[in-house]
Amino acid sequence: MQLLFQIISLVKREILLEQRNKYAFWGLILFVVSTVFVAKFSFQVIRDIPVWNALFWIILLFAAVTGVARSFAQESRGRLLYLYTLADPRAVLLSKMIYNILLMVFLGFSGLFIFSFLVGYPIQNNTLFFTSLLFGCTGLAVAFTMIAAIASKASNNFSLMAILGFPVVLPLLLASIKLSKYAADGLEWSGAFKYLGVLIALNIVISTLAYMLFPYLWRD
Amino acid sequence: MKSKIILTCLVLCSFIELQAANTSVDEQLYQSLHGHGSMNVVVAVFAIILIGLFITLYRIERKITRLEKEIKN
Amino acid sequence: MKRNWWKIFCVCLLFLTLFAGLLVPLAPGLITAESSAKSTFSGPFTVKVFGYNTHFIDGKNAGAYLINNGVNVCATSFRAIDNTHLELDFPPITPLAEPVFSLSVYNDVDGKLIMPSAISTTDTTRGGIVPTCRPDVKVEKQDHFAFPFRYILYESMRNLFFHVPMWFTMIALLTWAFWNNLRFLKGFNLKYDQIANEAVNTSLVFGILGLITGSLWARVTWGAWWVDDVKLNGTAITMLAYLAFTVLRNAIPDEQKRARVSAVYSIFAFVMMIVLIGILPRLQGTDSLHPGNGGNPAFSNYDLDSTLRPFFYASVLGWILIGFWIYTIRLRILKIKTHYEK
C-alpha cells in the first residue's frame, strides 16, 4: 500500500518535472511531426501496408528511444540517491515506468493521428490496431525504462542505450508489426490472438524482470 | 591473419556459387550429387567449424602470451 | 585423470560423430522422374528416372509402377541404363482423382523406393479405364545400415551433426552463464561474474559458427544465404543482445558495478532468447523452414529417425563438452590474471 502511495506521488513529481521544462516534451512532438512530414514529402500517400507499418513503428521506436532515455539521465546522481532514500527504489522505477507508459501511449496515438492525417490510414480492424498500439507502446516504454536504468550506470550515452535496447525491443516490435498487419488486412481476432498473447506476455515478463532486478541495479 | 580467414571464406563461397550456377537443373543436381555433391556443404561446414576452433585457440594463446609477459615484468 | 575424464569422453564422442557422420552411407532414393509426354493418355510414354545410391542393375527382382489414388499401374518394360539411370515404359492411362502420379521402383537390394508426385499430366478426363496390376515386391526395405534419404537435403543432412549442435552448445553455455548471473546477484561474489562472462564469450564463438554454417547450408538447400525465418531472426537478435552485453561490460570500468549491471542485462537477454528461440517459433502458423517450428513436431520420427538419433545426441553432447572445455581454459586464464593483478 505504501508502495502505491509512493508511486502515485512519484508519478506526480514526474509530470511536474515535465511541466517545468516543456522543451523536452515539445521536442519529442516536433520529432514525430518532422519525421512524419519527411514521410509525407517522399511518399505523398502510402498505400502499401508493409511500408506504412514499418515507417509508423520506426518513428515510434525512435521516439521511444529519445523520449525514454531522459528518464534516468535527466536526474543528477545526488538527486536519484536522495529519491532512493526517501522512497523504495522500486517505487522510483515503477513511477518512471508508468510515466513513460503514459508518455508513449500519448505519443503513439497522437503520432497515429498525425501520421494517418498526412500519409493515409490503411487499417481496417480499428479495435485490433488500437489494442496492438496500446500494448506495443506500453512494451516500448517498459523495456526502454529498464534499459535507461542500465545505461545510466554506464556513462549514460545515447548510443549505448540504442545498442542495449534494440535486441530487447525487437521481439516486441516483431509482434506488434505482425498485429498491425493483421489489423490492416482486416482479419478477424482469432488469428491475431497468439501475437497479442506474445505481446502481453512480453510486457508482463519485462516489467516483472525489471521490478525484480532493479534492487540490484540502483546501488552505486 | 584476418585477411587470410576472409580469403578462405570467399574461396569457399565462390566454390559453392559456381556449383549452383550451372545451366540445367538435372545437370546441376547430377554435378552437385555425384561430383562432390551436397557432401561439399558438409565438408565446408566442418571446415568452418575447424577454422572457428583454430581462431579460438589462437586467441587463447595470445591471451596466455600477454599474461606471461605481464608476469615476467 | 580423474578430473579430466569428461574431456576424453568428449574426444570419443566427437570422433564417433566424425566417423559416423561422414562414413555411414545414405539410403537409396529417387531424385528425378521425367515423362516423355505431357499427357499420359495420348499414348504409351517413357519415364526417365534418376536415382541416388540405387542399384537398378545389381538389384534382382526389379520392377516399377505408378500410383494414383491407391491404384497401381505397372511399367511394361524396365530398362536399367546403369545403377542410377532407368527408363520405364507405361501404357496410356488416365488419373482417377488428382492429375499427379507417384512413382515406385523396387528391387531386392534397395527395397521399395517411392517418389511422391513424380509425374503430372495435363489430362482433364478422369476415372477412365485404369489398367491395374499387383507389383511383386519381395524386399520392402533395404537391409544395410544407412541414413535416411531426404529429397533436396541428400548428403547435406550430415550437417545435423555439425551445424545443429553449435546452437545447442551456445544455449548450454548461455544457460550456465544465466545460472551464474543469478548466483552472482545472490551474494555479489565476483567469482560468479567471471564464470558468466567467460561462458558468454565462449558461447558467442559457437553462435557465430552456427550462423555461418547455417547460412552456408541454407544457400545450398533453400537457395539463399539468409532466409526470412523466425528461428534465424531470433538467433540473430540473441547474438546482437549478447554482443551488446560485451559492449556494456567494456563501458563500465568499476568491477563491482560492471558485474552487477551486466548480470542484470544478461538475465534480460537470456529471457528474451527463451522467448525468441523457444516460444515464438513454436507458435502455430508462423512460417519456418526449420524442423520443430511453425507447428511442425520437434524432431519427430520423420526429421530424426532411429538411425540418426543416437549419433545426433552423441554429437550434441560432444560439442557441448568441447564448448565447456574451451570455457574452462578461458576461465582459468582469467583467474590467473586477476590473481597476479592483485
mmCIF file with all atom_site columns, C-alpha atoms in Angstrom, chain C residues 82-229:
data_model
loop_
_atom_site.group_PDB
_atom_site.id
_atom_site.type_symbol
_atom_site.label_atom_id
_atom_site.label_alt_id
_atom_site.label_comp_id
_atom_site.label_asym_id
_atom_site.label_entity_id
_atom_site.label_seq_id
_atom_site.pdbx_PDB_ins_code
_atom_site.Cartn_x
_atom_site.Cartn_y
_atom_site.Cartn_z
_atom_site.occupancy
_atom_site.B_iso_or_equiv
_atom_site.pdbx_formal_charge
_atom_site.auth_seq_id
_atom_site.auth_comp_id
_atom_site.auth_asym_id
_atom_site.auth_atom_id
_atom_site.pdbx_PDB_model_num
ATOM 1   C CA . ASP C 1 82  ? 23.258  -48.064 -65.161 1.00 0.00 ? 82  ASP C CA 1
ATOM 2   C CA . ASN C 1 83  ? 22.778  -48.323 -61.424 1.00 0.00 ? 83  ASN C CA 1
ATOM 3   C CA . THR C 1 84  ? 21.392  -44.806 -61.159 1.00 0.00 ? 84  THR C CA 1
ATOM 4   C CA . HIS C 1 85  ? 19.638  -44.327 -64.505 1.00 0.00 ? 85  HIS C CA 1
ATOM 5   C CA . LEU C 1 86  ? 16.481  -46.065 -65.540 1.00 0.00 ? 86  LEU C CA 1
ATOM 6   C CA . GLU C 1 87  ? 13.943  -45.925 -68.357 1.00 0.00 ? 87  GLU C CA 1
ATOM 7   C CA . LEU C 1 88  ? 10.401  -47.147 -67.866 1.00 0.00 ? 88  LEU C CA 1
ATOM 8   C CA . ASP C 1 89  ? 7.594   -47.601 -70.405 1.00 0.00 ? 89  ASP C CA 1
ATOM 9   C CA . PHE C 1 90  ? 3.976   -47.216 -69.384 1.00 0.00 ? 90  PHE C CA 1
ATOM 10  C CA . PRO C 1 91  ? 0.693   -47.816 -71.209 1.00 0.00 ? 91  PRO C CA 1
ATOM 11  C CA . PRO C 1 92  ? -1.659  -44.841 -71.719 1.00 0.00 ? 92  PRO C CA 1
ATOM 12  C CA . ILE C 1 93  ? -3.588  -44.134 -68.532 1.00 0.00 ? 93  ILE C CA 1
ATOM 13  C CA . THR C 1 94  ? -5.923  -41.526 -67.082 1.00 0.00 ? 94  THR C CA 1
ATOM 14  C CA . PRO C 1 95  ? -5.757  -40.445 -63.459 1.00 0.00 ? 95  PRO C CA 1
ATOM 15  C CA . LEU C 1 96  ? -8.586  -41.334 -61.112 1.00 0.00 ? 96  LEU C CA 1
ATOM 16  C CA . ALA C 1 97  ? -8.502  -38.193 -58.991 1.00 0.00 ? 97  ALA C CA 1
ATOM 17  C CA . GLU C 1 98  ? -5.648  -35.675 -58.944 1.00 0.00 ? 98  GLU C CA 1
ATOM 18  C CA . PRO C 1 99  ? -3.557  -35.415 -62.104 1.00 0.00 ? 99  PRO C CA 1
ATOM 19  C CA . VAL C 1 100 ? -0.333  -36.474 -60.398 1.00 0.00 ? 100 VAL C CA 1
ATOM 20  C CA . PHE C 1 101 ? 1.208   -39.919 -60.130 1.00 0.00 ? 101 PHE C CA 1
ATOM 21  C CA . SER C 1 102 ? 3.584   -41.193 -57.518 1.00 0.00 ? 102 SER C CA 1
ATOM 22  C CA . LEU C 1 103 ? 6.352   -43.442 -58.727 1.00 0.00 ? 103 LEU C CA 1
ATOM 23  C CA . SER C 1 104 ? 7.601   -46.550 -57.014 1.00 0.00 ? 104 SER C CA 1
ATOM 24  C CA . VAL C 1 105 ? 10.669  -48.526 -58.024 1.00 0.00 ? 105 VAL C CA 1
ATOM 25  C CA . TYR C 1 106 ? 11.673  -51.722 -56.249 1.00 0.00 ? 106 TYR C CA 1
ATOM 26  C CA . ASN C 1 107 ? 14.402  -54.346 -56.284 1.00 0.00 ? 107 ASN C CA 1
ATOM 27  C CA . ASP C 1 108 ? 15.939  -56.758 -53.806 1.00 0.00 ? 108 ASP C CA 1
ATOM 28  C CA . VAL C 1 109 ? 18.910  -54.556 -52.856 1.00 0.00 ? 109 VAL C CA 1
ATOM 29  C CA . ASP C 1 110 ? 17.232  -51.172 -52.432 1.00 0.00 ? 110 ASP C CA 1
ATOM 30  C CA . GLY C 1 111 ? 13.824  -52.356 -51.278 1.00 0.00 ? 111 GLY C CA 1
ATOM 31  C CA . LYS C 1 112 ? 10.817  -50.293 -52.337 1.00 0.00 ? 112 LYS C CA 1
ATOM 32  C CA . LEU C 1 113 ? 11.558  -46.654 -53.215 1.00 0.00 ? 113 LEU C CA 1
ATOM 33  C CA . ILE C 1 114 ? 8.691   -44.201 -53.511 1.00 0.00 ? 114 ILE C CA 1
ATOM 34  C CA . MET C 1 115 ? 8.761   -40.750 -55.050 1.00 0.00 ? 115 MET C CA 1
ATOM 35  C CA . PRO C 1 116 ? 5.575   -38.831 -54.236 1.00 0.00 ? 116 PRO C CA 1
ATOM 36  C CA . SER C 1 117 ? 4.048   -36.695 -57.024 1.00 0.00 ? 117 SER C CA 1
ATOM 37  C CA . ALA C 1 118 ? 6.679   -37.795 -59.503 1.00 0.00 ? 118 ALA C CA 1
ATOM 38  C CA . ILE C 1 119 ? 4.769   -37.162 -62.734 1.00 0.00 ? 119 ILE C CA 1
ATOM 39  C CA . SER C 1 120 ? 1.930   -34.792 -63.519 1.00 0.00 ? 120 SER C CA 1
ATOM 40  C CA . THR C 1 121 ? -0.362  -34.980 -66.515 1.00 0.00 ? 121 THR C CA 1
ATOM 41  C CA . THR C 1 122 ? -2.318  -32.387 -68.470 1.00 0.00 ? 122 THR C CA 1
ATOM 42  C CA . ASP C 1 123 ? -5.294  -34.733 -68.944 1.00 0.00 ? 123 ASP C CA 1
ATOM 43  C CA . THR C 1 124 ? -8.649  -33.309 -67.982 1.00 0.00 ? 124 THR C CA 1
ATOM 44  C CA . THR C 1 125 ? -10.524 -36.600 -68.252 1.00 0.00 ? 125 THR C CA 1
ATOM 45  C CA . ARG C 1 126 ? -10.924 -38.512 -65.019 1.00 0.00 ? 126 ARG C CA 1
ATOM 46  C CA . GLY C 1 127 ? -11.732 -42.009 -63.991 1.00 0.00 ? 127 GLY C CA 1
ATOM 47  C CA . GLY C 1 128 ? -11.395 -43.733 -67.351 1.00 0.00 ? 128 GLY C CA 1
ATOM 48  C CA . ILE C 1 129 ? -10.211 -47.301 -67.543 1.00 0.00 ? 129 ILE C CA 1
ATOM 49  C CA . VAL C 1 130 ? -7.117  -47.605 -65.457 1.00 0.00 ? 130 VAL C CA 1
ATOM 50  C CA . PRO C 1 131 ? -5.009  -50.677 -66.052 1.00 0.00 ? 131 PRO C CA 1
ATOM 51  C CA . THR C 1 132 ? -4.094  -52.092 -62.657 1.00 0.00 ? 132 THR C CA 1
ATOM 52  C CA . CYS C 1 133 ? -1.564  -54.660 -61.607 1.00 0.00 ? 133 CYS C CA 1
ATOM 53  C CA . ARG C 1 134 ? -0.183  -56.274 -58.492 1.00 0.00 ? 134 ARG C CA 1
ATOM 54  C CA . PRO C 1 135 ? 3.525   -55.436 -58.157 1.00 0.00 ? 135 PRO C CA 1
ATOM 55  C CA . ASP C 1 136 ? 5.623   -58.349 -56.925 1.00 0.00 ? 136 ASP C CA 1
ATOM 56  C CA . VAL C 1 137 ? 7.680   -56.685 -54.179 1.00 0.00 ? 137 VAL C CA 1
ATOM 57  C CA . LYS C 1 138 ? 9.920   -59.238 -52.416 1.00 0.00 ? 138 LYS C CA 1
ATOM 58  C CA . VAL C 1 139 ? 12.010  -56.919 -50.228 1.00 0.00 ? 139 VAL C CA 1
ATOM 59  C CA . GLU C 1 140 ? 10.260  -53.952 -48.647 1.00 0.00 ? 140 GLU C CA 1
ATOM 60  C CA . LYS C 1 141 ? 13.260  -52.259 -47.067 1.00 0.00 ? 141 LYS C CA 1
ATOM 61  C CA . GLN C 1 142 ? 16.965  -52.336 -47.833 1.00 0.00 ? 142 GLN C CA 1
ATOM 62  C CA . ASP C 1 143 ? 18.813  -54.161 -45.091 1.00 0.00 ? 143 ASP C CA 1
ATOM 63  C CA . HIS C 1 144 ? 22.171  -52.387 -44.635 1.00 0.00 ? 144 HIS C CA 1
ATOM 64  C CA . PHE C 1 145 ? 22.662  -49.571 -42.177 1.00 0.00 ? 145 PHE C CA 1
ATOM 65  C CA . ALA C 1 146 ? 22.186  -46.146 -43.740 1.00 0.00 ? 146 ALA C CA 1
ATOM 66  C CA . PHE C 1 147 ? 20.982  -42.642 -43.022 1.00 0.00 ? 147 PHE C CA 1
ATOM 67  C CA . PRO C 1 148 ? 17.545  -41.865 -44.444 1.00 0.00 ? 148 PRO C CA 1
ATOM 68  C CA . PHE C 1 149 ? 17.259  -40.329 -47.893 1.00 0.00 ? 149 PHE C CA 1
ATOM 69  C CA . ARG C 1 150 ? 15.672  -36.873 -47.898 1.00 0.00 ? 150 ARG C CA 1
ATOM 70  C CA . TYR C 1 151 ? 14.802  -35.009 -51.040 1.00 0.00 ? 151 TYR C CA 1
ATOM 71  C CA . ILE C 1 152 ? 16.857  -31.776 -51.535 1.00 0.00 ? 152 ILE C CA 1
ATOM 72  C CA . LEU C 1 153 ? 18.898  -32.415 -48.401 1.00 0.00 ? 153 LEU C CA 1
ATOM 73  C CA . TYR C 1 154 ? 20.670  -35.556 -49.639 1.00 0.00 ? 154 TYR C CA 1
ATOM 74  C CA . GLU C 1 155 ? 24.168  -35.841 -48.155 1.00 0.00 ? 155 GLU C CA 1
ATOM 75  C CA . SER C 1 156 ? 23.997  -32.408 -46.581 1.00 0.00 ? 156 SER C CA 1
ATOM 76  C CA . MET C 1 157 ? 21.777  -33.974 -43.943 1.00 0.00 ? 157 MET C CA 1
ATOM 77  C CA . ARG C 1 158 ? 25.025  -34.907 -42.228 1.00 0.00 ? 158 ARG C CA 1
ATOM 78  C CA . ASN C 1 159 ? 25.240  -31.256 -41.192 1.00 0.00 ? 159 ASN C CA 1
ATOM 79  C CA . LEU C 1 160 ? 22.799  -32.265 -38.494 1.00 0.00 ? 160 LEU C CA 1
ATOM 80  C CA . PHE C 1 161 ? 25.878  -33.419 -36.586 1.00 0.00 ? 161 PHE C CA 1
ATOM 81  C CA . PHE C 1 162 ? 27.872  -30.236 -37.178 1.00 0.00 ? 162 PHE C CA 1
ATOM 82  C CA . HIS C 1 163 ? 25.568  -27.255 -37.590 1.00 0.00 ? 163 HIS C CA 1
ATOM 83  C CA . VAL C 1 164 ? 22.751  -28.009 -35.170 1.00 0.00 ? 164 VAL C CA 1
ATOM 84  C CA . PRO C 1 165 ? 24.980  -28.821 -32.137 1.00 0.00 ? 165 PRO C CA 1
ATOM 85  C CA . MET C 1 166 ? 26.548  -25.358 -32.434 1.00 0.00 ? 166 MET C CA 1
ATOM 86  C CA . TRP C 1 167 ? 23.235  -23.905 -31.286 1.00 0.00 ? 167 TRP C CA 1
ATOM 87  C CA . PHE C 1 168 ? 22.857  -26.477 -28.544 1.00 0.00 ? 168 PHE C CA 1
ATOM 88  C CA . THR C 1 169 ? 26.337  -25.590 -27.293 1.00 0.00 ? 169 THR C CA 1
ATOM 89  C CA . MET C 1 170 ? 25.565  -21.894 -27.400 1.00 0.00 ? 170 MET C CA 1
ATOM 90  C CA . ILE C 1 171 ? 22.352  -22.363 -25.474 1.00 0.00 ? 171 ILE C CA 1
ATOM 91  C CA . ALA C 1 172 ? 24.016  -24.658 -22.927 1.00 0.00 ? 172 ALA C CA 1
ATOM 92  C CA . LEU C 1 173 ? 26.767  -22.121 -22.260 1.00 0.00 ? 173 LEU C CA 1
ATOM 93  C CA . LEU C 1 174 ? 24.286  -19.272 -22.050 1.00 0.00 ? 174 LEU C CA 1
ATOM 94  C CA . THR C 1 175 ? 22.172  -21.238 -19.596 1.00 0.00 ? 175 THR C CA 1
ATOM 95  C CA . TRP C 1 176 ? 25.270  -21.780 -17.480 1.00 0.00 ? 176 TRP C CA 1
ATOM 96  C CA . ALA C 1 177 ? 26.011  -18.045 -17.700 1.00 0.00 ? 177 ALA C CA 1
ATOM 97  C CA . PHE C 1 178 ? 22.429  -17.248 -16.682 1.00 0.00 ? 178 PHE C CA 1
ATOM 98  C CA . TRP C 1 179 ? 22.645  -19.536 -13.672 1.00 0.00 ? 179 TRP C CA 1
ATOM 99  C CA . ASN C 1 180 ? 25.888  -17.887 -12.586 1.00 0.00 ? 180 ASN C CA 1
ATOM 100 C CA . ASN C 1 181 ? 24.413  -14.433 -13.062 1.00 0.00 ? 181 ASN C CA 1
ATOM 101 C CA . LEU C 1 182 ? 21.708  -15.417 -10.609 1.00 0.00 ? 182 LEU C CA 1
ATOM 102 C CA . ARG C 1 183 ? 24.321  -16.776 -8.211  1.00 0.00 ? 183 ARG C CA 1
ATOM 103 C CA . PHE C 1 184 ? 26.259  -13.541 -8.506  1.00 0.00 ? 184 PHE C CA 1
ATOM 104 C CA . LEU C 1 185 ? 23.239  -11.419 -7.670  1.00 0.00 ? 185 LEU C CA 1
ATOM 105 C CA . LYS C 1 186 ? 22.624  -13.581 -4.611  1.00 0.00 ? 186 LYS C CA 1
ATOM 106 C CA . GLY C 1 187 ? 25.931  -12.904 -2.898  1.00 0.00 ? 187 GLY C CA 1
ATOM 107 C CA . PHE C 1 188 ? 27.818  -10.420 -5.095  1.00 0.00 ? 188 PHE C CA 1
ATOM 108 C CA . ASN C 1 189 ? 30.750  -12.806 -5.341  1.00 0.00 ? 189 ASN C CA 1
ATOM 109 C CA . LEU C 1 190 ? 32.891  -11.734 -8.304  1.00 0.00 ? 190 LEU C CA 1
ATOM 110 C CA . LYS C 1 191 ? 33.857  -15.346 -8.970  1.00 0.00 ? 191 LYS C CA 1
ATOM 111 C CA . TYR C 1 192 ? 30.457  -15.985 -10.495 1.00 0.00 ? 192 TYR C CA 1
ATOM 112 C CA . ASP C 1 193 ? 30.690  -12.874 -12.599 1.00 0.00 ? 193 ASP C CA 1
ATOM 113 C CA . GLN C 1 194 ? 33.915  -14.169 -14.131 1.00 0.00 ? 194 GLN C CA 1
ATOM 114 C CA . ILE C 1 195 ? 32.277  -17.512 -14.849 1.00 0.00 ? 195 ILE C CA 1
ATOM 115 C CA . ALA C 1 196 ? 29.276  -15.906 -16.514 1.00 0.00 ? 196 ALA C CA 1
ATOM 116 C CA . ASN C 1 197 ? 31.418  -13.572 -18.566 1.00 0.00 ? 197 ASN C CA 1
ATOM 117 C CA . GLU C 1 198 ? 33.651  -16.310 -19.933 1.00 0.00 ? 198 GLU C CA 1
ATOM 118 C CA . ALA C 1 199 ? 30.666  -18.555 -20.632 1.00 0.00 ? 199 ALA C CA 1
ATOM 119 C CA . VAL C 1 200 ? 29.046  -15.790 -22.682 1.00 0.00 ? 200 VAL C CA 1
ATOM 120 C CA . ASN C 1 201 ? 32.290  -15.098 -24.553 1.00 0.00 ? 201 ASN C CA 1
ATOM 121 C CA . THR C 1 202 ? 32.677  -18.762 -25.449 1.00 0.00 ? 202 THR C CA 1
ATOM 122 C CA . SER C 1 203 ? 29.041  -19.099 -26.435 1.00 0.00 ? 203 SER C CA 1
ATOM 123 C CA . LEU C 1 204 ? 29.450  -16.218 -28.874 1.00 0.00 ? 204 LEU C CA 1
ATOM 124 C CA . VAL C 1 205 ? 32.083  -18.220 -30.741 1.00 0.00 ? 205 VAL C CA 1
ATOM 125 C CA . PHE C 1 206 ? 29.631  -21.076 -31.172 1.00 0.00 ? 206 PHE C CA 1
ATOM 126 C CA . GLY C 1 207 ? 26.829  -18.729 -32.075 1.00 0.00 ? 207 GLY C CA 1
ATOM 127 C CA . ILE C 1 208 ? 28.872  -17.133 -34.848 1.00 0.00 ? 208 ILE C CA 1
ATOM 128 C CA . LEU C 1 209 ? 29.902  -20.570 -36.107 1.00 0.00 ? 209 LEU C CA 1
ATOM 129 C CA . GLY C 1 210 ? 26.261  -21.630 -36.087 1.00 0.00 ? 210 GLY C CA 1
ATOM 130 C CA . LEU C 1 211 ? 25.263  -18.571 -38.088 1.00 0.00 ? 211 LEU C CA 1
ATOM 131 C CA . ILE C 1 212 ? 27.988  -19.009 -40.718 1.00 0.00 ? 212 ILE C CA 1
ATOM 132 C CA . THR C 1 213 ? 27.476  -22.731 -41.170 1.00 0.00 ? 213 THR C CA 1
ATOM 133 C CA . GLY C 1 214 ? 23.724  -22.273 -41.185 1.00 0.00 ? 214 GLY C CA 1
ATOM 134 C CA . SER C 1 215 ? 23.858  -19.622 -43.864 1.00 0.00 ? 215 SER C CA 1
ATOM 135 C CA . LEU C 1 216 ? 26.094  -21.858 -45.982 1.00 0.00 ? 216 LEU C CA 1
ATOM 136 C CA . TRP C 1 217 ? 23.716  -24.772 -45.622 1.00 0.00 ? 217 TRP C CA 1
ATOM 137 C CA . ALA C 1 218 ? 20.765  -22.509 -46.379 1.00 0.00 ? 218 ALA C CA 1
ATOM 138 C CA . ARG C 1 219 ? 22.436  -21.376 -49.595 1.00 0.00 ? 219 ARG C CA 1
ATOM 139 C CA . VAL C 1 220 ? 22.556  -24.950 -50.811 1.00 0.00 ? 220 VAL C CA 1
ATOM 140 C CA . THR C 1 221 ? 19.187  -26.242 -49.648 1.00 0.00 ? 221 THR C CA 1
ATOM 141 C CA . TRP C 1 222 ? 16.954  -23.149 -49.513 1.00 0.00 ? 222 TRP C CA 1
ATOM 142 C CA . GLY C 1 223 ? 18.732  -21.152 -52.221 1.00 0.00 ? 223 GLY C CA 1
ATOM 143 C CA . ALA C 1 224 ? 19.649  -18.031 -50.255 1.00 0.00 ? 224 ALA C CA 1
ATOM 144 C CA . TRP C 1 225 ? 22.320  -17.043 -47.770 1.00 0.00 ? 225 TRP C CA 1
ATOM 145 C CA . TRP C 1 226 ? 19.732  -15.567 -45.463 1.00 0.00 ? 226 TRP C CA 1
ATOM 146 C CA . VAL C 1 227 ? 16.075  -16.545 -45.495 1.00 0.00 ? 227 VAL C CA 1
ATOM 147 C CA . ASP C 1 228 ? 13.319  -14.833 -43.560 1.00 0.00 ? 228 ASP C CA 1
ATOM 148 C CA . ASP C 1 229 ? 12.761  -17.403 -40.884 1.00 0.00 ? 229 ASP C CA 1
#
